[in-house]
Amino acid sequence: MPIHPRESDPAVPDPADPAPEGAVRPPRGDLPRSGPPTGLGPGPDEEPGPDAAGGPAPSEDEHTAELKELEDRWRRALADLDNLRKRHARELERERTAERSRTAAAFLPVLDNLELALAHAGSDPDAIVEGVRAVRDQAVNVLELLGYPRHAETGVAFDPARHEVVGVVQDPDAPPGTVVEVLRPGYGDGERQLRPAAVTVAKRE
């Protein structure tokens, strides 16, 4: 049977035929596959690598070395604090010893004068009274130089910071609330007070 050549469909263009002028020829070859673009970084579900956020993470050895250094610094600080406390205690004790020595040395002349008064008591009994009074005045002067003045005044208004009432008396010549008699002198003022003066006070009407 004779074979007739297949007639081409005029509606379907032949790819081998050139495209008419002004027509858009479809691209040839395989179309690109759909999917995420390559080379633009990790996707939303991918974790960044170790180099993506500021370099490689520190190793366990580095953490151990840093911890050891901090512990050494802490131990040195404790040792320095302990040495400071011991040095302060030694200095405080040295100052206390020096203050006691200065106070004792200030009273040595008082003891010397007492020795002289007792040595001459047999030859002149009346002189012992004057000698003891002089020694008393000298001791009072030493206390005043140390910052503890004597308070034995009468006729002054009663001051609870300096006086201790041991009795109340009726005295028409003394205004009420004034010191009539000092039974025991006081020494010092304010925070440096050794003791208040024991006094009797005139009764209020």
Coordinates of C-alpha atoms in Angstrom, one line a residue:
M1 CA 0.0 0.0 0.0
P2 CA 1.5 3.3 -0.8
I3 CA 2.4 5.5 2.2
H4 CA 1.2 9.0 2.1
P5 CA 3.2 11.7 3.9
R6 CA 1.5 13.1 7.0
E7 CA 0.2 16.5 6.5
S8 CA 1.2 19.0 9.1
D9 CA -1.4 20.8 11.1
P10 CA -1.3 24.5 10.3
A11 CA -2.4 25.4 13.9
V12 CA 0.6 23.7 15.5
P13 CA 3.9 25.4 14.6
D14 CA 6.9 23.3 13.9
P15 CA 9.7 23.9 16.3
A16 CA 12.2 23.7 13.5
D17 CA 10.5 26.5 11.6
P18 CA 11.6 30.0 12.3
A19 CA 9.1 32.1 14.3
P20 CA 7.3 34.8 12.3
E21 CA 8.3 38.3 12.8
G22 CA 6.9 39.8 16.0
A23 CA 6.0 36.5 17.6
V24 CA 7.3 35.4 21.0
R25 CA 9.1 32.1 20.7
P26 CA 8.8 29.8 23.8
P27 CA 12.0 29.0 25.6
R28 CA 13.7 25.8 24.8
G29 CA 15.2 23.3 27.1
D30 CA 14.1 22.2 30.6
L31 CA 12.4 24.7 32.9
P32 CA 14.1 25.3 36.3
R33 CA 12.9 23.1 39.1
S34 CA 10.9 24.7 41.9
G35 CA 12.5 24.9 45.4
P36 CA 14.4 27.2 47.7
P37 CA 17.1 29.3 46.1
T38 CA 20.6 28.0 46.6
G39 CA 23.4 30.0 48.2
L40 CA 21.1 32.3 50.3
G41 CA 21.8 30.9 53.8
P42 CA 19.9 28.3 55.9
G43 CA 16.2 27.9 55.7
P44 CA 13.8 28.8 58.5
D45 CA 14.0 25.3 60.0
E46 CA 17.8 25.0 59.8
E47 CA 20.1 25.8 62.7
P48 CA 23.1 28.1 62.1
G49 CA 26.5 26.5 62.3
P50 CA 29.1 27.3 64.9
D51 CA 30.7 29.9 62.7
A52 CA 27.4 31.8 62.1
A53 CA 27.2 33.7 65.4
G54 CA 30.4 35.3 66.5
G55 CA 33.0 32.5 66.0
P56 CA 33.4 29.1 67.5
A57 CA 32.0 28.5 71.0
P58 CA 34.5 28.3 73.9
S59 CA 35.6 24.9 74.8
E60 CA 35.3 23.2 78.2
D61 CA 39.0 23.7 78.9
E62 CA 38.6 27.4 78.5
H63 CA 35.7 27.4 81.0
T64 CA 37.7 25.4 83.4
A65 CA 40.7 27.7 83.2
E66 CA 38.5 30.8 83.7
L67 CA 36.8 29.2 86.7
K68 CA 40.2 28.3 88.3
E69 CA 41.4 31.9 87.8
L70 CA 38.4 33.3 89.5
E71 CA 38.8 30.9 92.4
D72 CA 42.4 31.9 92.8
R73 CA 41.5 35.6 92.9
W74 CA 38.8 34.9 95.5
R75 CA 41.3 33.0 97.7
R76 CA 43.8 35.9 97.4
A77 CA 41.2 38.4 98.4
L78 CA 40.3 36.4 101.5
A79 CA 44.0 36.1 102.4
D80 CA 44.4 39.9 102.0
L81 CA 41.4 40.5 104.2
D82 CA 42.6 38.2 106.9
N83 CA 46.0 39.9 106.9
L84 CA 44.4 43.3 107.2
R85 CA 42.3 42.2 110.1
K86 CA 45.3 40.8 112.0
R87 CA 47.4 43.9 111.3
H88 CA 44.6 46.2 112.5
A89 CA 44.3 44.1 115.7
R90 CA 48.0 44.4 116.3
E91 CA 48.0 48.2 115.8
L92 CA 45.0 48.6 118.1
E93 CA 46.7 46.6 120.9
R94 CA 49.9 48.6 120.4
E95 CA 47.9 51.8 120.8
R96 CA 46.2 50.6 123.9
T97 CA 49.5 49.6 125.4
A98 CA 51.0 53.0 124.6
E99 CA 48.0 54.8 126.1
R100 CA 48.2 52.8 129.3
S101 CA 51.9 53.5 129.6
R102 CA 51.3 57.3 129.2
T103 CA 48.6 57.3 131.8
A104 CA 50.7 55.3 134.3
A105 CA 53.7 57.6 133.7
A106 CA 51.5 60.6 134.4
F107 CA 50.7 59.3 137.9
L108 CA 54.3 58.5 138.8
P109 CA 55.0 62.0 140.3
V110 CA 51.8 61.6 142.4
L111 CA 53.2 58.4 143.9
D112 CA 56.6 60.1 144.5
N113 CA 54.9 62.9 146.4
L114 CA 52.9 60.4 148.5
E115 CA 56.2 58.6 149.4
L116 CA 57.7 61.9 150.5
A117 CA 54.7 62.8 152.6
L118 CA 54.7 59.5 154.4
A119 CA 58.5 59.7 155.0
H120 CA 58.1 63.1 156.8
A121 CA 54.9 62.2 158.7
G122 CA 56.7 61.2 161.9
S123 CA 58.8 64.3 162.2
D124 CA 55.9 66.9 161.6
P125 CA 52.4 65.4 161.8
D126 CA 50.8 68.7 160.8
A127 CA 52.8 68.7 157.6
I128 CA 51.2 65.4 156.5
V129 CA 47.9 67.2 155.9
E130 CA 49.4 69.8 153.6
G131 CA 51.4 67.1 151.8
V132 CA 48.3 64.9 151.2
R133 CA 46.4 68.0 150.0
A134 CA 49.2 68.9 147.5
V135 CA 49.3 65.3 146.2
R136 CA 45.5 65.4 145.8
D137 CA 45.7 68.6 143.8
Q138 CA 48.4 67.1 141.6
A139 CA 46.4 64.0 140.9
V140 CA 43.4 66.1 139.9
N141 CA 45.6 68.1 137.6
V142 CA 46.8 64.9 135.9
L143 CA 43.2 63.7 135.3
E144 CA 42.4 67.1 133.8
L145 CA 45.4 66.9 131.5
L146 CA 44.1 63.4 130.4
G147 CA 40.7 65.0 129.5
Y148 CA 38.8 64.3 132.7
P149 CA 38.2 67.5 134.6
R150 CA 36.9 67.4 138.2
H151 CA 33.4 68.6 139.1
A152 CA 32.7 69.4 142.7
E153 CA 30.9 72.7 142.5
T154 CA 28.1 73.7 144.9
G155 CA 25.3 76.3 144.3
V156 CA 25.0 75.3 140.6
A157 CA 21.8 74.0 139.0
F158 CA 21.3 70.3 139.0
D159 CA 22.4 68.7 135.7
P160 CA 21.3 65.1 135.2
A161 CA 24.2 64.6 132.8
R162 CA 26.8 65.6 135.4
H163 CA 25.1 65.0 138.7
E164 CA 23.7 61.9 140.6
V165 CA 21.2 62.8 143.3
V166 CA 21.8 60.8 146.5
G167 CA 19.6 63.0 148.7
V168 CA 17.2 65.9 148.8
V169 CA 17.4 68.4 151.7
Q170 CA 15.5 71.5 152.9
D171 CA 17.7 74.5 152.6
P172 CA 16.1 78.0 152.8
D173 CA 19.3 79.7 151.6
A174 CA 19.5 77.6 148.4
P175 CA 17.2 77.9 145.4
P176 CA 15.2 74.8 144.7
G177 CA 16.9 72.4 142.3
T178 CA 20.4 73.5 143.1
V179 CA 23.4 71.5 144.4
V180 CA 23.8 71.9 148.1
E181 CA 26.6 69.5 148.9
V182 CA 29.0 67.3 146.8
L183 CA 29.5 64.0 148.5
R184 CA 31.7 62.5 145.8
P185 CA 33.3 64.6 143.0
G186 CA 32.7 63.7 139.4
Y187 CA 35.3 63.5 136.6
G188 CA 34.9 64.0 132.8
D189 CA 32.1 65.4 130.6
G190 CA 29.8 63.8 128.0
E191 CA 31.1 60.7 126.4
R192 CA 34.4 61.0 128.3
Q193 CA 32.8 61.0 131.7
L194 CA 34.4 58.7 134.2
R195 CA 31.6 59.1 136.7
P196 CA 29.0 61.8 137.7
A197 CA 29.2 63.8 140.9
A198 CA 27.2 62.4 143.8
V199 CA 25.3 65.4 145.2
T200 CA 22.4 66.5 147.5
V201 CA 19.9 68.9 146.0
A202 CA 17.7 71.5 147.6
K203 CA 14.0 70.5 147.8
R204 CA 11.5 72.2 145.7
E205 CA 8.6 74.0 147.6

